[in-house]
Each structure stands twice: as C-alpha cells, then as structure tokens.
Coordinates of N, CA, C and O in Angstrom, one line a residue:
X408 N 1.2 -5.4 -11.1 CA 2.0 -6.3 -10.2 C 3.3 -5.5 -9.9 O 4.0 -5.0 -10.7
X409 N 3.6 -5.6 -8.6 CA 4.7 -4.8 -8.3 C 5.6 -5.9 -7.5 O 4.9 -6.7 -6.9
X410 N 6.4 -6.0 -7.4 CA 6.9 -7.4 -6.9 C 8.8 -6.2 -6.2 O 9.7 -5.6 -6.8
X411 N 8.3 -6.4 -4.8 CA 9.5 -6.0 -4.0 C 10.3 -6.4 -3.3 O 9.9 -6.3 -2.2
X412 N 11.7 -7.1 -3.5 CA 12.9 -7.9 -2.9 C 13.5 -7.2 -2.1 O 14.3 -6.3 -2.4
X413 N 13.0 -7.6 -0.3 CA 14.1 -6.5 0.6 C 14.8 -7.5 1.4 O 14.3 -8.5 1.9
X414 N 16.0 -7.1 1.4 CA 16.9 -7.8 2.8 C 16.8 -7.7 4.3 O 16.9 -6.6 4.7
X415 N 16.6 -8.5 5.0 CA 16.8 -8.1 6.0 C 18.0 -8.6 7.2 O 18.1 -9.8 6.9
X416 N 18.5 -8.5 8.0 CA 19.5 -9.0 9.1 C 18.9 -10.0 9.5 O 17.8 -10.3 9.3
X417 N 19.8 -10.6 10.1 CA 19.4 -12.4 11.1 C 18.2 -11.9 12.0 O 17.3 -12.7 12.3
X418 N 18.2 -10.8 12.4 CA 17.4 -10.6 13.5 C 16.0 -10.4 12.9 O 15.2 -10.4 13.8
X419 N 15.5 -10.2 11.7 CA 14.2 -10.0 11.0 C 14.5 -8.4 10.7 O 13.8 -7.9 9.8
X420 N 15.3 -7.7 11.2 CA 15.4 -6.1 10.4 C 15.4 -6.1 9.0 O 16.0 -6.7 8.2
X421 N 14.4 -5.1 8.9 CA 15.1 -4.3 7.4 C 16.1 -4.0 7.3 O 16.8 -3.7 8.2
X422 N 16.4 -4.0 5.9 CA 17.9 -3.6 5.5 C 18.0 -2.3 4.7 O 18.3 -1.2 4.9
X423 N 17.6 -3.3 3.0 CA 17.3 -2.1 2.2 C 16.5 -3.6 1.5 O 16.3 -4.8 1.7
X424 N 15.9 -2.4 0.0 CA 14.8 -3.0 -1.1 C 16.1 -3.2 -2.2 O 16.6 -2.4 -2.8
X425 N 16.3 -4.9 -2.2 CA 17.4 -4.6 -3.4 C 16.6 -4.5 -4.9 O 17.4 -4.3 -5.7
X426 N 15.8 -4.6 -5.3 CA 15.3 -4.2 -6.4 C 14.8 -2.6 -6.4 O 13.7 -2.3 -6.8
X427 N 15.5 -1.8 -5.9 CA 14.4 -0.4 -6.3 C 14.5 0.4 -7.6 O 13.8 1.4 -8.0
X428 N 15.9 -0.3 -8.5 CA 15.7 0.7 -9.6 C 14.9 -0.2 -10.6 O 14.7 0.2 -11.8
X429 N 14.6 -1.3 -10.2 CA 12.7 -2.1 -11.2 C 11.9 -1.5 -10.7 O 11.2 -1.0 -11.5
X430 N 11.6 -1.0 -8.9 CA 10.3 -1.1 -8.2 C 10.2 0.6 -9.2 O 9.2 0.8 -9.9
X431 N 11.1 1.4 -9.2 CA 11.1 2.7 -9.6 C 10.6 2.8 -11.2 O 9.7 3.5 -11.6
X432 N 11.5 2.0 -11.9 CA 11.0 2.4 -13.5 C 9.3 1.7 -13.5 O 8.4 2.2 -14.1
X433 N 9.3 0.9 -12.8 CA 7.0 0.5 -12.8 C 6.7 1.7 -12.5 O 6.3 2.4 -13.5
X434 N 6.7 2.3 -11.3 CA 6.3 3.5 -10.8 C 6.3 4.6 -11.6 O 5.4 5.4 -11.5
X435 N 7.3 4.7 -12.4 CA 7.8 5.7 -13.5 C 6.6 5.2 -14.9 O 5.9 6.1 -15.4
X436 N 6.3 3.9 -15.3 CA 5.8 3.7 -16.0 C 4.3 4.1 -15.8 O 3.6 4.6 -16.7
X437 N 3.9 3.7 -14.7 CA 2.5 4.2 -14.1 C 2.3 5.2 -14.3 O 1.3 5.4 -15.0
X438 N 3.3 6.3 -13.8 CA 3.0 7.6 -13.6 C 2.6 8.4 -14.8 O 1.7 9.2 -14.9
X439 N 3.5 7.8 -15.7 CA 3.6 8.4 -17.1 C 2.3 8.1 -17.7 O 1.7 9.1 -18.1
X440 N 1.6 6.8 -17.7 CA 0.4 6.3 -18.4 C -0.8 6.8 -17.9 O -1.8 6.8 -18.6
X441 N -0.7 7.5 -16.4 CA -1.5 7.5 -15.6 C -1.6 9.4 -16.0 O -2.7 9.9 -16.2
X442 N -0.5 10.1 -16.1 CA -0.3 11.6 -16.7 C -1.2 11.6 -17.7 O -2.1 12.4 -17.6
X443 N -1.0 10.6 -18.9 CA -1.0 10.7 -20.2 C -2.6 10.6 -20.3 O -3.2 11.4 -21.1
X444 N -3.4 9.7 -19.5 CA -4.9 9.3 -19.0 C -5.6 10.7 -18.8 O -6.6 11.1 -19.4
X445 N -4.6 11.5 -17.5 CA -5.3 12.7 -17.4 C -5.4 13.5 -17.9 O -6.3 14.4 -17.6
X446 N -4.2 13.7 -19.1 CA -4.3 14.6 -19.7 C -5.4 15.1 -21.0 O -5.7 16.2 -21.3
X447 N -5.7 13.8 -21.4 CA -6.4 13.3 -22.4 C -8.3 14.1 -21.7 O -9.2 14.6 -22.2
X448 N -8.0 13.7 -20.4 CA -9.8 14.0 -19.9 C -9.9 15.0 -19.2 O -10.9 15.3 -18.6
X449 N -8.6 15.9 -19.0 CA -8.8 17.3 -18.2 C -8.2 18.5 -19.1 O -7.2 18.4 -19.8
X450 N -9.0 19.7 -18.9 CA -8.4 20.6 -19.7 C -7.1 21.3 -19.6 O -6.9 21.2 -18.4
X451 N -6.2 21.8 -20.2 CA -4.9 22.4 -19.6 C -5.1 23.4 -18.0 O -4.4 23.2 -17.0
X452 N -6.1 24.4 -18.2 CA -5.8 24.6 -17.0 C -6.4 24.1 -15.7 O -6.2 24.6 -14.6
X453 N -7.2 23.0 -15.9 CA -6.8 22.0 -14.3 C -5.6 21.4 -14.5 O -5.1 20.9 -13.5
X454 N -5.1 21.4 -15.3 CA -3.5 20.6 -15.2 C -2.6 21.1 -15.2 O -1.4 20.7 -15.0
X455 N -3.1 22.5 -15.6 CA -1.7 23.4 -14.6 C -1.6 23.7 -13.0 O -0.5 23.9 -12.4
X456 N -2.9 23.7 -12.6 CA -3.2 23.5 -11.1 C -2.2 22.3 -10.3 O -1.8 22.5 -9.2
X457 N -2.1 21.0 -11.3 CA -1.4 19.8 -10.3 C 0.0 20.2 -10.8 O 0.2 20.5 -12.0
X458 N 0.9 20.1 -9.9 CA 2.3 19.9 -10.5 C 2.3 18.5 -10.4 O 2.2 17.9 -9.4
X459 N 2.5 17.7 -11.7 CA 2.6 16.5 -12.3 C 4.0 15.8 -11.9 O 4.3 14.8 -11.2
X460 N 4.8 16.7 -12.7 CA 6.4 16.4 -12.9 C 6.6 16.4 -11.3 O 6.5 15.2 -10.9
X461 N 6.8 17.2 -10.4 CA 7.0 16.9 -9.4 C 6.3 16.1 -8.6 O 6.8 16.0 -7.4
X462 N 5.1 15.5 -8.8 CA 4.8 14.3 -8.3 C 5.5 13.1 -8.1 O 6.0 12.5 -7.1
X463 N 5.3 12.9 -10.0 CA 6.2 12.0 -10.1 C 8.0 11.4 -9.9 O 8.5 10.3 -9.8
X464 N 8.4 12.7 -9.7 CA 9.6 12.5 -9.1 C 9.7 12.3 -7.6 O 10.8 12.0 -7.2
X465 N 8.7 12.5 -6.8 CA 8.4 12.2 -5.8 C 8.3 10.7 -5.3 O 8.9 10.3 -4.4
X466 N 7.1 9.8 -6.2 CA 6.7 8.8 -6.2 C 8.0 7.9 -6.9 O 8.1 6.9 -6.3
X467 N 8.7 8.1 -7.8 CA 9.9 7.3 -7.9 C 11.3 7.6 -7.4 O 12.4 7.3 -7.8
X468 N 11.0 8.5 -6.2 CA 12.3 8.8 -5.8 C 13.1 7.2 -4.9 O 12.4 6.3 -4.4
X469 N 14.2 7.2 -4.7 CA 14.6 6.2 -3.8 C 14.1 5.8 -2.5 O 13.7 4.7 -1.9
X470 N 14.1 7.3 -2.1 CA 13.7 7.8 -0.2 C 11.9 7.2 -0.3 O 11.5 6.4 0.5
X471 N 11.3 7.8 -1.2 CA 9.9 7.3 -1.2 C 9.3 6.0 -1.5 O 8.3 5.5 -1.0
X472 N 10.3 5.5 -2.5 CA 9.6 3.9 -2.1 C 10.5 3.4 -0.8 O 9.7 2.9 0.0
X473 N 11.5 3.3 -0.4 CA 12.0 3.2 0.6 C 11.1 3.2 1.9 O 11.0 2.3 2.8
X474 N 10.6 4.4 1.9 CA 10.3 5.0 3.5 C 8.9 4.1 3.4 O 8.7 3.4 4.4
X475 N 8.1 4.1 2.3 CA 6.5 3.6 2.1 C 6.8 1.3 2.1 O 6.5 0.5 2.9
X476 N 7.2 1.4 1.0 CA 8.0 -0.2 1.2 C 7.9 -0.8 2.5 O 7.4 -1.9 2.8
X477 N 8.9 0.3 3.6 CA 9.0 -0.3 4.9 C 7.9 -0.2 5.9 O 7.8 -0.8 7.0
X478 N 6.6 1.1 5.3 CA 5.9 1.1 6.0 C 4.6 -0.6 5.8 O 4.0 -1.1 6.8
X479 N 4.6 -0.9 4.3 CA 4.1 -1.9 4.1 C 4.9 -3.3 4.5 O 4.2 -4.3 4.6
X480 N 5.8 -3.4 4.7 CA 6.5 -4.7 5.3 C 6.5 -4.5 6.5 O 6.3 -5.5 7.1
X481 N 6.6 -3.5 7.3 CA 6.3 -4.2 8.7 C 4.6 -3.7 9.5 O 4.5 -3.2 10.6
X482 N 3.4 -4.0 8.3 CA 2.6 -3.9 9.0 C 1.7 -5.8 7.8 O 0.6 -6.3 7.9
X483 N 2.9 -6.1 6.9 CA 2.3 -7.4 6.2 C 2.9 -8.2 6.5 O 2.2 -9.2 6.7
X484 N 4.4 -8.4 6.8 CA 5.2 -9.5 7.0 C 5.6 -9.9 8.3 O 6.0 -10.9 8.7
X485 N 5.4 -9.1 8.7 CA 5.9 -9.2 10.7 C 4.8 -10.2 11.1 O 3.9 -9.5 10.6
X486 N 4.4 -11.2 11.5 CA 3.6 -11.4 12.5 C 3.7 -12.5 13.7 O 2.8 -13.3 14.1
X487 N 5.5 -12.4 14.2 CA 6.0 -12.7 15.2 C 5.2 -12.8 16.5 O 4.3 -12.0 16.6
X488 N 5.2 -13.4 17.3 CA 4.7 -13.5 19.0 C 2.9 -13.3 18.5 O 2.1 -12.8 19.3
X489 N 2.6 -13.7 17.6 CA 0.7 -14.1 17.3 C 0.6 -15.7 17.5 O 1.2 -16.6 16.9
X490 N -0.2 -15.7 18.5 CA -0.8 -17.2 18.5 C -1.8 -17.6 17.6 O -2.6 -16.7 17.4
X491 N -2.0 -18.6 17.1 CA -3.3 -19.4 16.0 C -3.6 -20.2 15.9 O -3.0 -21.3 15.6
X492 N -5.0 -19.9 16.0 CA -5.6 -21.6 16.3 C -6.6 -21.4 15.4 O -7.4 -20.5 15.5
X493 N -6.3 -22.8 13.9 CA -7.0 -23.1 12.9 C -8.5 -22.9 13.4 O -8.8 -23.2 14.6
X494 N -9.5 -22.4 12.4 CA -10.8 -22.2 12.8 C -11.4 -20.9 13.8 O -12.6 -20.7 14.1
X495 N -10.2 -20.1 14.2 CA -10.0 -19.5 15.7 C -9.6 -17.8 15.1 O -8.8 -17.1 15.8
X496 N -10.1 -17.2 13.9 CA -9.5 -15.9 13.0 C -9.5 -15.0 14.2 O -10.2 -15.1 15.2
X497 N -8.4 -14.1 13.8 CA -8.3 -12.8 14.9 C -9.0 -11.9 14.5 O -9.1 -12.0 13.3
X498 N -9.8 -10.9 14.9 CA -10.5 -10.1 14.4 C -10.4 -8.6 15.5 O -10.7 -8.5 16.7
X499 N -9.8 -7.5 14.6 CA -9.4 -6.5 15.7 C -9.5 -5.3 14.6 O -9.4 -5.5 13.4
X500 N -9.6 -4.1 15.1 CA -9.4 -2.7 14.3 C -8.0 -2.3 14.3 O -7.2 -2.6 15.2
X501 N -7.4 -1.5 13.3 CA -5.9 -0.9 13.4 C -5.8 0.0 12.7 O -6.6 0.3 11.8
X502 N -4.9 0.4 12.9 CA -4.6 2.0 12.9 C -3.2 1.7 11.9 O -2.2 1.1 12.3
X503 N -3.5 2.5 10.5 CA -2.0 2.2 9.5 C -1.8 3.6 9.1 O -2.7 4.5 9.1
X504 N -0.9 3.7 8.9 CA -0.2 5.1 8.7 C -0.7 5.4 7.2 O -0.9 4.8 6.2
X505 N -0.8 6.8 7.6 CA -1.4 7.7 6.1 C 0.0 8.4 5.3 O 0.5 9.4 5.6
X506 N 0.4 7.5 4.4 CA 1.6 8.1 4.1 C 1.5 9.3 3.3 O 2.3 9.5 2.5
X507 N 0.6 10.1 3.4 CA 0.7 11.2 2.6 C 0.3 12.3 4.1 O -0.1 13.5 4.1
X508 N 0.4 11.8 4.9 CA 0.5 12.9 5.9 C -1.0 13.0 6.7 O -2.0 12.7 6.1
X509 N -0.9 13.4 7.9 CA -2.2 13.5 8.5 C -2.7 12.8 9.2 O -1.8 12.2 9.8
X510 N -4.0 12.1 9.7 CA -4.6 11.3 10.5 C -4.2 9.4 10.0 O -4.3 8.8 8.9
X511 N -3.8 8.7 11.4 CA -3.8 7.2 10.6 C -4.8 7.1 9.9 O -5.4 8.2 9.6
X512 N -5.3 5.7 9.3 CA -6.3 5.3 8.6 C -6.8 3.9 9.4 O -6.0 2.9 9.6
X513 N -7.9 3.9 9.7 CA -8.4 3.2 10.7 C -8.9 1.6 9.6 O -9.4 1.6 8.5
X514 N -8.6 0.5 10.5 CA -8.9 -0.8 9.3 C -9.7 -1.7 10.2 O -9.4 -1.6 11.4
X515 N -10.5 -2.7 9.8 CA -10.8 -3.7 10.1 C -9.3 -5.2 9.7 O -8.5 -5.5 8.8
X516 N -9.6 -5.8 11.0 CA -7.9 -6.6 10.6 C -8.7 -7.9 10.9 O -9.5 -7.9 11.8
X517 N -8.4 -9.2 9.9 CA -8.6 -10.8 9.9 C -7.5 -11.4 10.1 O -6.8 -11.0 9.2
X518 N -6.9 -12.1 10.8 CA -5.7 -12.9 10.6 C -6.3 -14.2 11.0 O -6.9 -14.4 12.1
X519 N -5.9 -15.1 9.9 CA -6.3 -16.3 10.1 C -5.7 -17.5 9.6 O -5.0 -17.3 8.6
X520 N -5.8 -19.2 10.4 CA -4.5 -19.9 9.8 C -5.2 -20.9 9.2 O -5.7 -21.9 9.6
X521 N -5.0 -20.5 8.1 CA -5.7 -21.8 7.2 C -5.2 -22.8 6.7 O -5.7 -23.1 5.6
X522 N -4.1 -23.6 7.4 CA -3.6 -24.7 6.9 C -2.6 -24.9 7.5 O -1.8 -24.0 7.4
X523 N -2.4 -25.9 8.2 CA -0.8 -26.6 9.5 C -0.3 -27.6 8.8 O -0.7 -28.7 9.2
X524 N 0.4 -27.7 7.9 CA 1.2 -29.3 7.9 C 2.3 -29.3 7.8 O 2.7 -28.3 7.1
X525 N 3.5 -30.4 8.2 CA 4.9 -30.4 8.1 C 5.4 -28.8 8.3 O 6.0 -28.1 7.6
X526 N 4.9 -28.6 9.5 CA 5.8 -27.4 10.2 C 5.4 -26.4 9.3 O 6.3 -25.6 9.3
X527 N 4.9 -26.2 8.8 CA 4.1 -25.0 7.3 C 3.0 -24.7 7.5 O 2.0 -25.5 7.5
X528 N 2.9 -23.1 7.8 CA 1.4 -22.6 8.4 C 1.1 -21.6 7.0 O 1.8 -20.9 6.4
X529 N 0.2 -21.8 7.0 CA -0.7 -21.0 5.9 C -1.2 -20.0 6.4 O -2.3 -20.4 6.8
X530 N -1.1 -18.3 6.6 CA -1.5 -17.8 7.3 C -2.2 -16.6 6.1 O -1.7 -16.3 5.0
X531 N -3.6 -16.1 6.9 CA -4.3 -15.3 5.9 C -4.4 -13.8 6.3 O -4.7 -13.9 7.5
X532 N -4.4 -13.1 6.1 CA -4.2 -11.2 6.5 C -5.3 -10.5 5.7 O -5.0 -10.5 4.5
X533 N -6.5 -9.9 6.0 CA -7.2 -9.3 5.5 C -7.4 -8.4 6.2 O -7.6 -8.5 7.4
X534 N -7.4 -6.8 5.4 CA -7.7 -5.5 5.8 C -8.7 -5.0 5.3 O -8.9 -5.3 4.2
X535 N -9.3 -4.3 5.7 CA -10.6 -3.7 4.9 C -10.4 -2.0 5.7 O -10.7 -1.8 6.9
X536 N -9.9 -1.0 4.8 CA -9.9 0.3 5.4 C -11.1 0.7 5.4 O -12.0 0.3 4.7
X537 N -11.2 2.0 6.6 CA -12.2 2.7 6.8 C -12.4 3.8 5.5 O -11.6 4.7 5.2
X538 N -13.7 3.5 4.7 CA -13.8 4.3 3.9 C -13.7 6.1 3.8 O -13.1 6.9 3.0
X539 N -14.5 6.4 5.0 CA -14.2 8.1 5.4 C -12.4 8.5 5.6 O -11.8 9.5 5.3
X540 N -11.9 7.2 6.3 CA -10.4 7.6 6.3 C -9.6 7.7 5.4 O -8.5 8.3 5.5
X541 N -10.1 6.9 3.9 CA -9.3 6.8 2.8 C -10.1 8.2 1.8 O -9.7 8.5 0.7
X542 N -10.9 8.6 2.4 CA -11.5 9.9 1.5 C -10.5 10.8 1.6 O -9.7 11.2 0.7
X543 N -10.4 11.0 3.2 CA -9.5 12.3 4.0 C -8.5 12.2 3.6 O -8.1 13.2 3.0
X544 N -7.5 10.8 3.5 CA -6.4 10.8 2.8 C -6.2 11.6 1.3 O -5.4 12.4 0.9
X545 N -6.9 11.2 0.8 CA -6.9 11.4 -1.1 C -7.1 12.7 -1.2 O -6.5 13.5 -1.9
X546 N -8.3 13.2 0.1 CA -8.2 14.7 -0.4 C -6.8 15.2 0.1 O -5.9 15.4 -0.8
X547 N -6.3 15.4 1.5 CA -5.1 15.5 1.7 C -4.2 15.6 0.5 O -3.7 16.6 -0.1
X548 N -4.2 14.4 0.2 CA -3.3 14.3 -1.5 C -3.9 15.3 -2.2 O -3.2 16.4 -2.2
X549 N -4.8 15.3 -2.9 CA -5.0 16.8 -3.7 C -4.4 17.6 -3.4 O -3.5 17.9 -4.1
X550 N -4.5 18.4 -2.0 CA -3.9 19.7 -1.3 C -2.8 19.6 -1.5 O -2.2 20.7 -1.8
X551 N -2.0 18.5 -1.4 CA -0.4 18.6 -1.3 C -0.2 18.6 -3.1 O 0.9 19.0 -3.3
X552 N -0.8 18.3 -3.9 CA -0.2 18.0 -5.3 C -1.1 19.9 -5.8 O -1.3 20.3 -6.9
X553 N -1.3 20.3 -5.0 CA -2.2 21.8 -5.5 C -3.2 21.4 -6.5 O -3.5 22.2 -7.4
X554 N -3.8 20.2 -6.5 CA -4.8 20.7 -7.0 C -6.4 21.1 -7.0 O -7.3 20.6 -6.2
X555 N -6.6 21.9 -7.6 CA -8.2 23.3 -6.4 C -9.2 23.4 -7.7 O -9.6 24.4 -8.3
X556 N -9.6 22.2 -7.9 CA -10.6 22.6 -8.6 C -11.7 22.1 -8.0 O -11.8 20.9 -7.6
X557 N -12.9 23.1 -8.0 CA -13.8 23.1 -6.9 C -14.9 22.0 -7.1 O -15.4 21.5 -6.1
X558 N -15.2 21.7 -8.4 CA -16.0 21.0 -8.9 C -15.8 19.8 -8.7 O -16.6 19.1 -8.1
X559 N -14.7 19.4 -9.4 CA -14.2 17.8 -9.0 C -14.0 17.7 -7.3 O -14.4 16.8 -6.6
X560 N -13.4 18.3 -7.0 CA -13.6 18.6 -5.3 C -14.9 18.1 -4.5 O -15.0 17.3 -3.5
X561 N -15.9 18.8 -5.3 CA -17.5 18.3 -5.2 C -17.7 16.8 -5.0 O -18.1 16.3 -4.0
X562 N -17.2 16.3 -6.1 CA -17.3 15.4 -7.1 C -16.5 14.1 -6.1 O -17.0 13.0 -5.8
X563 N -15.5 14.5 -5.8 CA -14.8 13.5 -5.0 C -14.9 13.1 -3.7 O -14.3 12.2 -3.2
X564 N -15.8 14.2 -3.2 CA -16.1 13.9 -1.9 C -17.6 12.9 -1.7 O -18.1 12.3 -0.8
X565 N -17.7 13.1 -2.5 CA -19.5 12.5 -2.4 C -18.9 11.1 -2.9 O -19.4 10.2 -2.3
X566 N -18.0 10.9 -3.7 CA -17.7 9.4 -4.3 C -17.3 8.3 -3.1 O -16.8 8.4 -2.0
X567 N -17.9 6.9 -4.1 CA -17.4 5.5 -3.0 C -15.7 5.3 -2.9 O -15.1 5.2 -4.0
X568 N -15.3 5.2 -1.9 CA -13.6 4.2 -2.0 C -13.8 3.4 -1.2 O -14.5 3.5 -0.3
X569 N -13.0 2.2 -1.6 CA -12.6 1.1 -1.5 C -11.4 0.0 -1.4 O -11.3 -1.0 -2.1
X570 N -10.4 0.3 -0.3 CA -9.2 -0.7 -0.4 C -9.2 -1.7 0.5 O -9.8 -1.7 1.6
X571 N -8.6 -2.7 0.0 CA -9.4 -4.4 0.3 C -7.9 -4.7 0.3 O -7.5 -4.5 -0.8
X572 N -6.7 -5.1 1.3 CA -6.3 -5.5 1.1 C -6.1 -7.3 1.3 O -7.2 -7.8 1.1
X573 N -5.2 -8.1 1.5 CA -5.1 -9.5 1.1 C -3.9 -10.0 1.3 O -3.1 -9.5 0.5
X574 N -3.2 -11.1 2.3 CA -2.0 -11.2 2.1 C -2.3 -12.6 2.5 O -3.4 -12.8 3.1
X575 N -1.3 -14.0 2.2 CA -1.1 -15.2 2.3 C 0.3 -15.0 2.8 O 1.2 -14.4 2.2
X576 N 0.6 -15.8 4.1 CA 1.9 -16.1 4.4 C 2.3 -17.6 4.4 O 1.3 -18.2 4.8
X577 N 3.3 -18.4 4.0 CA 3.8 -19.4 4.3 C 4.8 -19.7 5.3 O 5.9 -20.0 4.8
X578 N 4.7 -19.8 6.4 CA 5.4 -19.7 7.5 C 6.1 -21.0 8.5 O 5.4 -21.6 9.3
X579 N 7.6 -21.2 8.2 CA 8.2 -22.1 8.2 C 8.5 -22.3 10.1 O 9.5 -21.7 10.5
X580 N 8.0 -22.9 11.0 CA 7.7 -22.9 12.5 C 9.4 -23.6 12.8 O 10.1 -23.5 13.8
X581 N 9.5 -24.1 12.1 CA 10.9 -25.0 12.2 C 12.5 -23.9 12.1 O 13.5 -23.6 12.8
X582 N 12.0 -23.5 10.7 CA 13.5 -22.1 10.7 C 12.6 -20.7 11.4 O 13.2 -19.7 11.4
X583 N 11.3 -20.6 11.9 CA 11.4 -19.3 12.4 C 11.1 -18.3 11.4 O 10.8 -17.2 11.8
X584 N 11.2 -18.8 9.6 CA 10.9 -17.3 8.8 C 9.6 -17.9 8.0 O 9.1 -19.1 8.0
X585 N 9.4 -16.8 7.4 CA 8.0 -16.8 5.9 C 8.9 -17.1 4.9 O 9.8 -16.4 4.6
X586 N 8.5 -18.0 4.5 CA 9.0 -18.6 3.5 C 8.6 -17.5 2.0 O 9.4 -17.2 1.1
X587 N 7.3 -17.1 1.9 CA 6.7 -16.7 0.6 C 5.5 -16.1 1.5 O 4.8 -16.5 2.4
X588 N 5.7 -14.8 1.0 CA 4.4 -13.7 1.4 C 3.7 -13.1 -0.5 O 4.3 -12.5 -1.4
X589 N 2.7 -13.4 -0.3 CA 1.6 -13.2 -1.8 C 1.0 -12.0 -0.5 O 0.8 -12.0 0.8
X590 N 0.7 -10.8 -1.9 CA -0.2 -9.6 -1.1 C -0.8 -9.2 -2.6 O -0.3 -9.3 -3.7
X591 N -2.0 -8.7 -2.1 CA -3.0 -8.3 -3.4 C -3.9 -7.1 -3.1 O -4.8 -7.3 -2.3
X592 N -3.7 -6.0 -3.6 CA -4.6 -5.1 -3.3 C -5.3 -4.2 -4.0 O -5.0 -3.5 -5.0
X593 N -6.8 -4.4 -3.5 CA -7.9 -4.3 -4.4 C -8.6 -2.2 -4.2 O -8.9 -1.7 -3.1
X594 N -8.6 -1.8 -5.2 CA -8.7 -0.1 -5.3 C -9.7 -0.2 -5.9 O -9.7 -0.6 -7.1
X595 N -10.8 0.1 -5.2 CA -12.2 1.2 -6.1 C -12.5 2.5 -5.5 O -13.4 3.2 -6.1

C-alpha cells in the first residue's frame, strides 16, 4: 500500500506530493527487500551486470516520484467534462505513458457509474494493459538498468504479464471535487 497526499490549486492543478519523504522511505524499503530477494537467487556476477544502488536512488529520488505520481494522477483522478449514465460503461482503448522511456502502453479503459445518490457519484475506472506493451516496457527496463544476461532474457520474453488496474471515485456534483479516490493495482 502506498498511499499519496498531493495538493492541488482551486483550479484542479497539481501542486506538489506533500507526503514524499513517506512515499520515498516505502520505496526505499521495497527496493532494499526487493535487492536483498535478488540477491539471495542470482549469482554475483549477474548482479554485477545491474547497477542496483543506482537504481534505487533513482526510484526514491524526489524528481522521480514526482514526475511518475503526476503521471498517475492525471490519468486516475481527472475525469472532468465525462458524461454518465448508470448502466451505460464507457468502453475505449488508451494510450499511457511508459515511464521508463519508449513506446506508450496501449490499455483497454471501463469507466463506469455505479451509484448516484445525494449528489454522490460512485464512479469505477478499470484498465487492463496491453500485455506485449508491458513486455517491451520491462525489457526497455533491463537495458537501462544494464542488465545482459542472455538466458533470463530468454526467459523473460516468453513469460505472461499482467497489470489490472482499479480505481473507485466518490465524486461530490454539488462542490465540483472527488471526495475519496481508492486505486488498486494488480501485477503478475
């Protein structure tokens, strides 16, 4: 669970993430647990192949949850000038940015309103990425983290991925904001 507090202006802008030195020490804790995992099932020299340490300072820098943060808030919380009619889901393909560089990542998009009362819309967001686009991505990632081992290379390209994401909005028609945005995202 990663739970991120951002500000924004009257006008719905971003501001900044006031929690980033929590959002950072999770990230820091991940990374560490997640090192410590690999180091345990890979031999030293594929793990001199990845630069680790600078990964990780990468993934908990300020600029990088920053820049990634706002790429996930304004493709989860925005959904201003959408019309919705209970029973009536939107159903459309989209295009989200590959934050590790290279081609978007193409998705299946649901938006749907599952609940109107006392000016309180229940609104549902489901994504389902394109599995070949989340391959290209990951490998991408390897390349940029150097790591070249041929085998697992093999190994990773033939494998299933899976990101499912999930979002519930509570959306207040009377003040104009989201009250409470719930997001859940499912990785195989």
């Amino acid at each position: 669970n990663l739970e991120i507090i951002y500000r924004v202006s009257e006008d719905g802008n971003y501001e900044e993430i006031e929690n980033w030195d929590e959002v950072s020490l999770k990230i820091q804790k991940f990374t560490s647990s997640f090192g410590n995992y690999i180091q345990k099932r890979f031999d030293k020299k594929i793990l001199d192949l990845m630069s680790w340490d600078e990964l990780s300072k990468l993934l908990t820098s300020k600029q990088y949850i920053e820049q990634n943060s706002l790429k996930e808030i304004q493709y989860f919380h925005y959904l201003y000038g959408v019309s919705l009619t209970k029973g009536e889901p939107i159903k459309t393909e989209i295009l989200l940015p590959n934050n590790f560089g290279g081609n978007p990542i193409k998705a299946d998009l649901v938006v749907d309103l599952l609940e109107y009362n006392d000016d309180i819309a229940k609104i549902s967001l489901t994504q389902r990425l394109n599995q070949n686009d989340v391959k290209e991505m990951l490998l991408g990632f390897f390349k940029k983290v150097k790591f070249s081992n041929k085998d697992f290379t093999e190994v990773f390209k033939k494998a299933e991925y899976k990101i499912d994401d999930d979002a519930t909005f509570l959306f207040n028609e009377k003040l104009g904001i989201f009250e409470k945005t719930s997001f859940t995202r499912h990785i195989k």
